[in-house]
Structure formats: C-alpha cells, structure tokens
XYZ file of N, CA and C in Angstrom:
669
model
N 9.268 -17.430 10.591
C 9.295 -16.526 9.441
C 10.625 -15.783 9.419
N 11.288 -15.788 8.265
C 12.622 -15.199 8.189
C 12.670 -14.073 7.176
N 13.446 -13.065 7.481
C 13.607 -11.953 6.565
C 14.521 -12.303 5.403
N 15.194 -13.440 5.464
C 16.160 -13.786 4.432
C 15.538 -14.511 3.255
N 14.259 -14.844 3.364
C 13.618 -15.611 2.295
C 13.346 -14.758 1.065
N 13.296 -13.445 1.219
C 12.983 -12.540 0.124
C 13.917 -11.349 0.190
N 14.047 -10.657 -0.940
C 14.729 -9.377 -0.907
C 13.936 -8.445 0.002
N 14.636 -7.742 0.880
C 13.953 -6.925 1.884
C 14.291 -5.451 1.697
N 13.243 -4.615 1.607
C 13.431 -3.172 1.568
C 13.329 -2.648 2.994
N 14.437 -2.210 3.569
C 14.459 -1.723 4.950
C 15.108 -0.344 4.938
N 14.302 0.672 5.194
C 14.824 2.032 5.201
C 14.263 2.765 6.409
N 15.031 2.749 7.510
C 14.611 3.499 8.689
C 14.877 4.981 8.461
N 13.933 5.848 8.835
C 14.205 7.284 8.767
C 15.378 7.643 9.665
N 16.101 8.680 9.270
C 17.293 9.075 10.020
C 16.968 10.082 11.108
N 15.686 10.487 11.219
C 15.291 11.431 12.258
C 14.106 10.851 13.009
N 13.886 11.348 14.203
C 12.761 10.844 14.992
C 11.489 11.595 14.632
N 10.375 11.027 15.044
C 9.085 11.692 14.823
C 8.895 12.869 15.768
N 9.704 12.921 16.829
C 9.594 14.019 17.792
C 9.907 15.343 17.104
N 8.936 16.246 17.067
C 9.142 17.534 16.440
C 8.931 17.556 14.942
N 8.689 16.401 14.335
C 8.437 16.327 12.902
C 6.936 16.423 12.660
N 6.538 17.173 11.641
C 5.124 17.330 11.325
C 4.503 15.992 10.953
N 3.304 15.732 11.428
C 2.567 14.514 11.096
C 1.245 14.920 10.449
N 1.024 14.439 9.233
C -0.218 14.717 8.511
C -1.126 13.506 8.676
N -2.243 13.684 9.365
C -3.191 12.590 9.593
C -4.138 12.471 8.401
N -4.134 11.325 7.770
C -5.033 11.100 6.647
C -6.460 10.909 7.148
N -7.453 11.494 6.491
C -8.833 11.214 6.875
C -9.167 9.758 6.584
N -9.942 9.122 7.455
C -10.307 7.734 7.257
C -11.767 7.664 6.830
N -12.035 6.941 5.739
C -13.384 6.769 5.218
C -13.615 5.295 4.917
N -14.865 4.916 4.890
C -15.213 3.540 4.554
C -15.087 3.334 3.040
N -14.472 2.248 2.623
C -14.325 1.948 1.198
C -15.663 1.501 0.621
N -16.193 2.297 -0.295
C -17.417 1.964 -1.018
C -17.183 2.289 -2.484
N -18.110 1.869 -3.335
C -17.992 2.191 -4.753
C -17.937 3.695 -4.963
N -18.694 4.431 -4.155
C -18.736 5.884 -4.304
C -17.466 6.545 -3.778
N -17.017 6.161 -2.592
C -15.845 6.823 -2.010
C -14.563 6.489 -2.764
N -14.535 5.338 -3.444
C -13.340 4.922 -4.173
C -13.253 5.495 -5.582
N -14.248 6.258 -6.002
C -14.237 6.815 -7.355
C -12.947 7.604 -7.592
N -12.231 7.256 -8.666
C -10.954 7.890 -8.965
C -9.768 7.201 -8.346
N -10.015 6.365 -7.322
C -8.951 5.603 -6.652
C -8.954 4.131 -7.073
N -10.153 3.558 -7.155
C -10.233 2.126 -7.415
C -11.665 1.641 -7.425
N -11.816 0.333 -7.212
C -13.115 -0.313 -7.319
C -13.277 -1.350 -6.214
N -14.501 -1.597 -5.828
C -14.809 -2.675 -4.893
C -14.712 -4.008 -5.625
N -14.139 -5.008 -4.952
C -14.018 -6.360 -5.503
C -14.798 -7.311 -4.611
N -15.711 -8.070 -5.207
C -16.500 -9.030 -4.437
C -16.032 -10.463 -4.625
N -15.260 -10.739 -5.680
C -14.794 -12.101 -5.948
C -13.381 -12.034 -6.515
N -12.397 -12.359 -5.690
C -10.998 -12.266 -6.115
C -10.712 -13.205 -7.286
N -11.327 -14.372 -7.305
C -11.008 -15.389 -8.311
C -11.380 -14.958 -9.721
N -12.416 -14.159 -9.867
C -12.924 -13.858 -11.211
C -12.652 -12.430 -11.673
N -12.236 -11.542 -10.789
C -12.051 -10.151 -11.191
C -10.841 -10.025 -12.117
N -10.950 -9.165 -13.114
C -9.879 -8.924 -14.072
C -9.028 -7.744 -13.620
N -7.724 -7.924 -13.624
C -6.804 -6.864 -13.238
C -6.603 -5.900 -14.396
N -6.679 -4.600 -14.106
C -6.430 -3.603 -15.151
C -4.948 -3.620 -15.528
N -4.657 -3.732 -16.812
C -3.287 -3.675 -17.311
C -3.180 -2.494 -18.272
N -2.169 -1.660 -18.070
C -1.961 -0.482 -18.906
C -1.082 -0.851 -20.096
N -1.513 -0.544 -21.323
C -0.658 -0.830 -22.487
C 0.690 -0.133 -22.375
N 1.715 -0.783 -22.886
C 3.064 -0.234 -22.852
C 3.071 1.161 -23.476
N 3.708 2.143 -22.830
C 3.679 3.511 -23.365
C 4.431 3.627 -24.682
N 3.977 4.557 -25.492
C 4.589 4.804 -26.797
C 5.528 5.995 -26.715
N 6.523 6.019 -27.587
C 7.464 7.137 -27.619
C 7.264 8.013 -28.848
N 6.370 7.627 -29.718
C 6.118 8.396 -30.931
C 4.636 8.433 -31.253
N 4.314 8.804 -32.481
C 2.909 8.991 -32.854
C 2.258 7.739 -33.407
N 3.055 6.705 -33.730
C 2.473 5.490 -34.283
C 1.817 4.655 -33.177
N 0.721 3.998 -33.524
C -0.069 3.257 -32.551
C 0.489 1.861 -32.317
N 0.152 1.296 -31.145
C 0.475 -0.100 -30.871
C -0.334 -1.010 -31.791
N 0.251 -2.128 -32.153
C -0.514 -3.151 -32.864
C -1.574 -3.705 -31.927
N -2.776 -3.977 -32.434
C -3.862 -4.461 -31.567
C -3.452 -5.694 -30.763
N -3.787 -5.680 -29.468
C -3.507 -6.816 -28.592
C -2.102 -6.881 -28.042
N -1.256 -5.922 -28.408
C 0.117 -5.933 -27.902
C 0.284 -4.886 -26.808
N 1.435 -4.930 -26.137
C 1.728 -3.957 -25.099
C 1.136 -4.292 -23.748
N 0.407 -5.413 -23.664
C -0.202 -5.827 -22.395
C 0.152 -7.276 -22.065
N 1.146 -7.815 -22.780
C 1.416 -9.243 -22.649
C 2.251 -9.608 -21.433
N 2.654 -8.605 -20.657
C 3.349 -8.920 -19.413
C 2.458 -9.679 -18.453
N 1.153 -9.442 -18.566
C 0.197 -10.186 -17.755
C 0.230 -9.800 -16.289
N -0.195 -10.724 -15.448
C -0.303 -10.464 -14.019
C 0.478 -11.497 -13.216
N 0.699 -11.166 -11.969
C 1.276 -12.101 -11.014
C 0.458 -12.019 -9.735
N 0.411 -13.101 -8.986
C -0.366 -13.067 -7.756
C 0.272 -13.921 -6.673
N -0.104 -13.640 -5.446
C 0.397 -14.358 -4.282
C -0.202 -13.729 -3.039
N 0.268 -14.162 -1.894
C -0.234 -13.626 -0.636
C 0.628 -12.434 -0.218
N -0.029 -11.340 0.133
C 0.643 -10.183 0.717
C 0.351 -10.237 2.215
N 1.320 -10.726 2.975
C 1.148 -10.848 4.425
C 1.645 -9.587 5.109
N 0.864 -9.088 6.065
C 1.257 -7.929 6.866
C 1.093 -8.301 8.334
N 2.086 -7.976 9.149
C 2.027 -8.381 10.553
C 2.833 -7.430 11.429
N 2.378 -7.325 12.675
C 3.051 -6.474 13.655
C 4.040 -7.294 14.459
N 5.239 -6.743 14.630
C 6.219 -7.259 15.579
C 6.648 -6.085 16.444
N 6.232 -6.097 17.708
C 6.534 -4.978 18.582
C 5.893 -3.711 18.053
N 6.716 -2.697 17.797
C 6.202 -1.420 17.299
C 6.462 -1.221 15.808
N 6.727 -2.320 15.082
C 6.967 -2.271 13.646
C 5.880 -3.041 12.904
N 5.527 -2.568 11.709
C 4.656 -3.314 10.813
C 5.483 -3.805 9.638
N 5.488 -5.126 9.450
C 6.207 -5.744 8.348
C 5.232 -6.180 7.263
N 5.733 -6.294 6.039
C 4.947 -6.830 4.948
C 5.803 -7.713 4.062
N 5.185 -8.769 3.519
C 5.873 -9.642 2.579
C 4.940 -9.917 1.411
N 5.371 -9.528 0.215
C 4.567 -9.701 -0.992
C 5.127 -10.869 -1.795
N 4.492 -12.035 -1.665
C 4.970 -13.214 -2.374
C 4.764 -13.100 -3.880
N 3.869 -12.222 -4.324
C 3.631 -12.064 -5.761
C 4.868 -11.536 -6.475
N 5.667 -10.707 -5.780
C 6.858 -10.126 -6.397
C 8.131 -10.473 -5.630
N 8.004 -11.278 -4.564
C 9.177 -11.743 -3.834
C 9.929 -10.654 -3.100
N 9.188 -9.770 -2.426
C 9.845 -8.693 -1.685
C 9.246 -8.579 -0.290
N 10.058 -8.069 0.625
C 9.620 -7.887 2.008
C 10.004 -6.490 2.468
N 9.173 -5.906 3.335
C 9.323 -4.503 3.676
C 9.066 -4.253 5.155
N 9.620 -3.155 5.670
C 9.107 -2.523 6.881
C 8.139 -1.448 6.405
N 6.878 -1.576 6.818
C 5.827 -0.728 6.267
C 5.544 0.511 7.106
N 5.897 0.484 8.390
C 5.609 1.645 9.210
C 5.853 1.372 10.670
N 5.535 2.374 11.480
C 5.817 2.356 12.907
C 4.570 2.759 13.675
N 4.311 2.061 14.780
C 3.164 2.380 15.627
C 3.488 3.494 16.628
N 4.726 3.930 16.642
C 5.159 5.016 17.508
C 6.312 5.745 16.845
N 7.096 6.441 17.633
C 8.252 7.163 17.124
C 9.208 6.175 16.448
N 9.513 6.344 15.150
C 10.403 5.397 14.473
C 11.749 5.216 15.161
N 12.293 6.282 15.727
C 13.610 6.180 16.364
C 13.563 5.426 17.682
N 12.369 5.235 18.231
C 12.225 4.505 19.496
C 11.422 3.230 19.291
N 11.478 2.678 18.075
C 10.692 1.494 17.751
C 11.595 0.284 17.563
N 11.038 -0.878 17.762
C 11.784 -2.109 17.569
C 10.873 -3.308 17.694
N 11.374 -4.463 17.253
C 10.592 -5.692 17.315
C 10.255 -6.100 18.739
N 11.104 -5.720 19.663
C 10.905 -6.138 21.052
C 10.356 -5.007 21.919
N 9.886 -3.927 21.280
C 9.364 -2.780 22.023
C 7.892 -2.593 21.696
N 7.035 -2.730 22.705
C 5.605 -2.541 22.487
C 5.291 -1.052 22.339
N 4.441 -0.687 21.391
C 4.109 0.721 21.201
C 3.101 1.194 22.241
N 2.975 2.501 22.429
C 1.972 3.009 23.362
C 0.551 2.736 22.886
N 0.363 2.597 21.573
C -0.960 2.316 21.013
C -0.770 1.658 19.657
N -1.783 0.941 19.203
C -1.710 0.274 17.899
C -2.835 0.723 16.975
N -3.436 1.875 17.269
C -4.543 2.350 16.445
C -4.115 3.427 15.455
N -2.806 3.581 15.263
C -2.314 4.485 14.228
C -0.954 3.994 13.766
N -0.644 4.278 12.517
C 0.623 3.870 11.931
C 1.247 5.073 11.252
N 2.551 5.275 11.466
C 3.279 6.329 10.772
C 4.036 5.741 9.594
N 3.972 6.410 8.462
C 4.743 6.005 7.297
C 5.276 7.245 6.602
N 6.271 7.047 5.747
C 6.798 8.183 4.992
C 6.894 7.870 3.508
N 6.388 6.709 3.095
C 6.544 6.307 1.708
C 5.228 5.809 1.112
N 5.093 6.004 -0.186
C 4.013 5.415 -0.970
C 4.535 5.254 -2.390
N 3.816 4.506 -3.192
C 4.233 4.316 -4.582
C 3.021 4.075 -5.464
N 3.253 4.115 -6.773
C 2.202 3.702 -7.698
C 2.805 2.823 -8.794
N 1.926 2.067 -9.458
C 2.331 1.185 -10.544
C 1.758 1.712 -11.861
N 2.596 2.235 -12.751
C 2.074 2.732 -14.024
C 1.649 1.619 -14.975
N 2.073 0.387 -14.704
C 1.802 -0.713 -15.640
C 0.473 -1.413 -15.399
N -0.197 -1.156 -14.283
C -1.470 -1.839 -14.068
C -2.038 -1.607 -12.692
N -3.210 -2.189 -12.470
C -3.880 -2.098 -11.189
C -3.335 -3.104 -10.191
N -3.908 -3.087 -8.990
C -3.514 -4.033 -7.952
C -4.745 -4.361 -7.114
N -4.951 -5.651 -6.882
C -6.128 -6.127 -6.164
C -5.711 -6.640 -4.794
N -6.419 -6.200 -3.754
C -6.221 -6.686 -2.388
C -7.532 -7.305 -1.898
N -7.438 -8.546 -1.409
C -8.625 -9.236 -0.884
C -8.190 -10.098 0.294
N -8.622 -9.736 1.493
C -8.198 -10.454 2.705
C -8.767 -11.866 2.699
N -7.897 -12.861 2.704
C -8.370 -14.234 2.531
C -9.134 -14.758 3.739
N -8.848 -14.220 4.928
C -9.584 -14.617 6.130
C -10.518 -13.512 6.612
N -10.828 -12.597 5.701
C -11.780 -11.515 5.940
C -11.331 -10.561 7.061
N -10.006 -10.394 7.193
C -9.496 -9.442 8.173
C -9.774 -8.006 7.697
N -10.063 -7.126 8.628
C -10.241 -5.710 8.305
C -8.868 -5.049 8.160
N -8.789 -4.109 7.229
C -7.528 -3.388 7.031
C -7.825 -1.986 6.521
N -6.788 -1.153 6.542
C -6.868 0.204 6.013
C -5.797 0.347 4.943
N -6.180 0.916 3.798
C -5.207 1.133 2.725
C -5.171 2.626 2.402
N -3.970 3.189 2.390
C -3.749 4.610 2.176
C -3.613 4.872 0.676
N -4.422 5.803 0.131
C -4.448 6.052 -1.305
C -4.431 7.544 -1.607
N -3.877 7.880 -2.772
C -3.992 9.227 -3.332
C -4.166 9.081 -4.831
N -4.907 9.995 -5.432
C -5.192 9.892 -6.858
C -3.947 10.170 -7.692
N -3.945 9.705 -8.960
C -2.745 9.810 -9.804
C -2.259 11.238 -9.979
N -0.949 11.351 -10.210
C -0.306 12.643 -10.442
C 1.007 12.716 -9.713
N 2.073 13.028 -10.399
C 3.393 13.036 -9.769
C 3.591 14.186 -8.793
N 2.712 15.178 -8.804
C 2.826 16.291 -7.861
C 2.036 16.024 -6.586
N 1.977 14.777 -6.173
C 1.220 14.391 -4.979
C 1.810 15.059 -3.730
N 0.922 15.376 -2.777
C 1.327 15.975 -1.512
C 0.770 15.130 -0.360
N 1.348 15.226 0.829
C 0.862 14.426 1.962
C -0.629 14.621 2.229
N -1.128 15.825 2.029
C -2.532 16.123 2.299
C -3.477 15.480 1.291
N -2.939 14.928 0.204
C -3.784 14.298 -0.817
C -4.224 12.890 -0.437
N -3.598 12.305 0.579
C -3.860 10.895 0.896
C -5.113 10.725 1.732
N -5.819 9.638 1.451
C -7.021 9.247 2.184
C -6.844 7.806 2.646
N -7.236 7.515 3.884
C -7.160 6.155 4.440
C -8.523 5.487 4.253
N -8.553 4.407 3.472
C -9.795 3.701 3.198
C -9.894 2.460 4.084
N -10.956 2.409 4.877
C -11.213 1.260 5.742
C -11.976 0.203 4.950
N -11.429 -1.010 4.936
C -12.050 -2.152 4.254
C -12.384 -3.189 5.321
N -13.661 -3.539 5.455
C -14.071 -4.391 6.582
C -13.765 -5.869 6.377
N -13.248 -6.254 5.203
C -12.891 -7.643 4.950
C -13.944 -8.435 4.215
N -15.178 -7.943 4.163
C -16.228 -8.654 3.435
C -16.071 -8.485 1.930
N -15.324 -7.457 1.517
C -15.011 -7.216 0.111
C -13.531 -6.873 0.009
N -13.044 -6.785 -1.219
C -11.692 -6.317 -1.457
C -11.725 -5.064 -2.299
N -10.544 -4.586 -2.697
C -10.455 -3.398 -3.540
C -9.464 -3.653 -4.664
N -9.737 -3.031 -5.808
C -8.749 -2.968 -6.886
C -8.339 -1.516 -7.069
N -7.046 -1.240 -6.945
C -6.523 0.099 -7.165
C -6.344 0.310 -8.662
N -6.693 1.485 -9.139
C -6.524 1.788 -10.550
C -5.052 2.029 -10.861
N -4.617 1.786 -12.099
C -3.233 2.091 -12.462
C -2.893 3.544 -12.159
N -1.718 3.774 -11.608
C -1.263 5.130 -11.318
C -1.700 5.671 -9.982
N -2.527 4.942 -9.230
C -2.986 5.422 -7.927
C -1.895 5.208 -6.882
N -1.560 6.283 -6.166
C -0.588 6.179 -5.080
C -1.157 5.315 -3.961
N -0.316 4.470 -3.381
C -0.814 3.613 -2.302
C 0.312 3.185 -1.376
N -0.107 2.874 -0.165
C 0.714 2.207 0.837
C 0.076 0.846 1.027
N 0.844 -0.214 1.255
C 0.233 -1.535 1.429
C -0.796 -1.562 2.548
N -1.736 -2.484 2.486
C -2.771 -2.571 3.527
C -2.166 -2.724 4.922
N -2.751 -2.023 5.883
C -2.345 -2.118 7.282
C -3.500 -2.728 8.068
N -3.287 -3.827 8.792
C -4.392 -4.508 9.473
C -4.829 -3.770 10.725
N -6.100 -3.914 11.062
C -6.572 -3.388 12.341
C -6.143 -4.297 13.485
N -5.936 -5.580 13.189
C -5.392 -6.499 14.169
C -3.881 -6.607 14.013
N -3.319 -7.679 14.546
C -1.871 -7.845 14.493
C -1.380 -8.478 13.205
N -2.303 -9.030 12.389
C -1.873 -9.704 11.164
C -3.030 -9.810 10.186
N -2.687 -9.783 8.902
C -3.651 -10.094 7.846
C -2.901 -10.739 6.692
N -3.508 -11.745 6.085
C -2.975 -12.388 4.886
C -3.906 -12.039 3.736
N -3.370 -11.305 2.788
C -4.188 -10.678 1.757
C -3.817 -11.230 0.393
N -4.813 -11.774 -0.315
C -4.580 -12.199 -1.692
C -4.314 -10.969 -2.539
N -3.235 -11.026 -3.329
C -2.781 -9.884 -4.115
C -2.604 -10.316 -5.562
N -3.136 -9.517 -6.490
C -2.887 -9.723 -7.916
C -2.546 -8.375 -8.521
N -1.498 -8.327 -9.353
C -1.033 -7.063 -9.898
C -0.298 -7.295 -11.205
N 0.035 -6.205 -11.895
C 0.784 -6.321 -13.125
C 2.142 -6.961 -12.901
N 2.522 -7.869 -13.800
C 3.758 -8.630 -13.617
C 5.010 -7.786 -13.855
N 4.890 -6.710 -14.624
C 6.050 -5.841 -14.838
C 6.501 -5.243 -13.508
N 5.521 -4.896 -12.654
C 5.774 -4.371 -11.310
C 6.672 -3.136 -11.349
N 6.356 -2.192 -12.239
C 7.043 -0.908 -12.210
C 6.550 -0.105 -11.019
N 7.468 0.553 -10.303
C 7.114 1.338 -9.117
C 7.673 2.748 -9.230
N 6.845 3.732 -8.902
C 7.271 5.121 -8.754
C 7.023 5.491 -7.301
N 8.045 6.010 -6.608
C 7.975 6.227 -5.167
C 7.906 7.705 -4.806
N 7.298 7.965 -3.641
C 7.392 9.272 -3.005
C 7.825 9.053 -1.560
N 8.762 9.867 -1.085
C 9.214 9.859 0.303
C 8.842 11.215 0.884
N 7.743 11.262 1.635
C 7.254 12.554 2.133
C 8.143 13.124 3.237
N 8.925 12.275 3.890
C 9.844 12.781 4.906
C 10.951 13.603 4.250
N 11.469 13.114 3.139
C 12.517 13.831 2.411
C 11.961 15.051 1.679
N 10.808 14.878 1.017
C 10.281 15.941 0.169
C 9.522 17.023 0.948
N 8.823 16.613 2.023
C 7.939 17.546 2.719
C 8.235 17.666 4.216
N 9.200 16.896 4.724
C 9.568 16.980 6.128
C 8.479 16.522 7.075
N 7.748 15.454 6.696
C 6.657 15.003 7.550
C 6.452 13.498 7.420
N 5.648 12.965 8.336
C 5.125 11.617 8.232
C 3.643 11.696 7.874
N 3.117 10.617 7.349
C 1.674 10.478 7.185
C 1.191 9.509 8.255
N 0.160 9.914 8.979
C -0.449 9.046 9.979
C -1.652 8.333 9.369
N -1.630 7.003 9.439
C -2.738 6.180 8.952
C -3.573 5.763 10.152
N -4.809 6.262 10.278
C -5.654 5.815 11.403
C -6.091 4.363 11.193
N -5.830 3.516 12.162
C -6.246 2.111 12.080
C -7.513 1.960 12.906
N -8.614 2.412 12.318
C -9.865 2.462 13.054
C -11.042 2.395 12.090
N -12.194 2.073 12.646
C -13.431 2.057 11.862
C -13.954 3.493 11.763
N -14.307 3.964 10.562
C -14.830 5.336 10.440
C -16.067 5.558 11.303
N -16.222 6.772 11.772
C -17.340 7.097 12.650
C -18.679 6.959 11.962
N -18.724 7.049 10.615
C -19.998 6.972 9.922
C -20.571 5.563 9.948
C-alpha cells in the first residue's frame, strides 16, 4: 500500500500532547435513539438512499423542481488502518488519503513506534459536508467508533460524542453533522462509504481554535 496512489492530507501538529488539554468524548452505543440529530442506523448498504442537500440559494426565488441535487453520490471503500502509533485512512470514493490520529503523543509517534496502548485515539480535526449525508458500513463487520457532533459552526470540543458501531449495522450521518472518519477497534477496517459527489468540506481544528485534542475512546460502552 502506497501513499502516492492518492492525494494525501498530512498535517502533524506542531506541539506535543504533553501539557495540552485533552477532551475525552463520551462513548455510547450507536442506536436509532442515541443517533437522533446525528444520523440513522443502516441495515442494508446496497439499498439505503443517501441524503442529498439541494444547492443553496442566494435569493428569494425557489429552485426548479428536481434541480440542485443532480451532483448525485459517489462511493468506494474507506480503509482505515494502524501503522505503529498512527492511524491512516484512505477514501477511494473521493481519492484522498489522510493521517487520522495518534494512539499516543503526536510528537513521539511514528509508523515504526508502537504506542503504549491502542484503546484511545487523539485527533484535532473534524469536518462536515453541507451537500449531503455520508454512509459508513463495515464490509467485514469490523467494529469501529465514529466521532460526531451536531450541526452548527460554533461547535466546541465538548460537543463531540463517540458512537460505537459493532459492525452488524452501519450508520448514515445527516448533512451538516460534524464527524471524524471511523476508527477501528482492531488494527484495520474496510468500510463501504457512500456520500455526496460534490464533497464539500467545512473543517474545525480544535488544537488551533481551543488549544486541545479530542480523545476518541476505542472501546465497547459499559452499557
């Protein structure tokens, strides 16, 4: 597997986690009830319809019926895997590859360095898609955790919730929901992904804005 096959977003923080505030997201089991306002449970990836948001208007006149949604969807495998103390992701649906987080101090992390533990992940970034929803469904039924916050540009680190998905179902995120890509409980997961083809992204960097990391617990909820 090569990093050169896709455009790669690689942004290491310029400071270490030592002495930096860490906000631990609460971890809950993904259910229809707990996902209210964030998304929906998906039982069949092949047949579920992706939410597409009509193109925004700049004036008072309405869109012509059936227009503004013709960008459609794109899909592919969103692979996530651990190398040493780093979590990588590759989204074939949009042809991009990322460093998604660190299992330890980012400044002391590397592909050839094993972390002290693999049951938590530090991240400083999340984004949302104003153009549509996004569906995640683990093709080999791997368990994963997806970090979410409800829509609103005034999002704060404390707004995020870590949703545990056991792999027997998937989730569809609603348009505008803040999210971090799925993080596996094991060393790898290959996740079927379908999303709006426009792929507009709005980002938040909590390290820059709030001086902290978000900790994603990679664990099964106690309930």
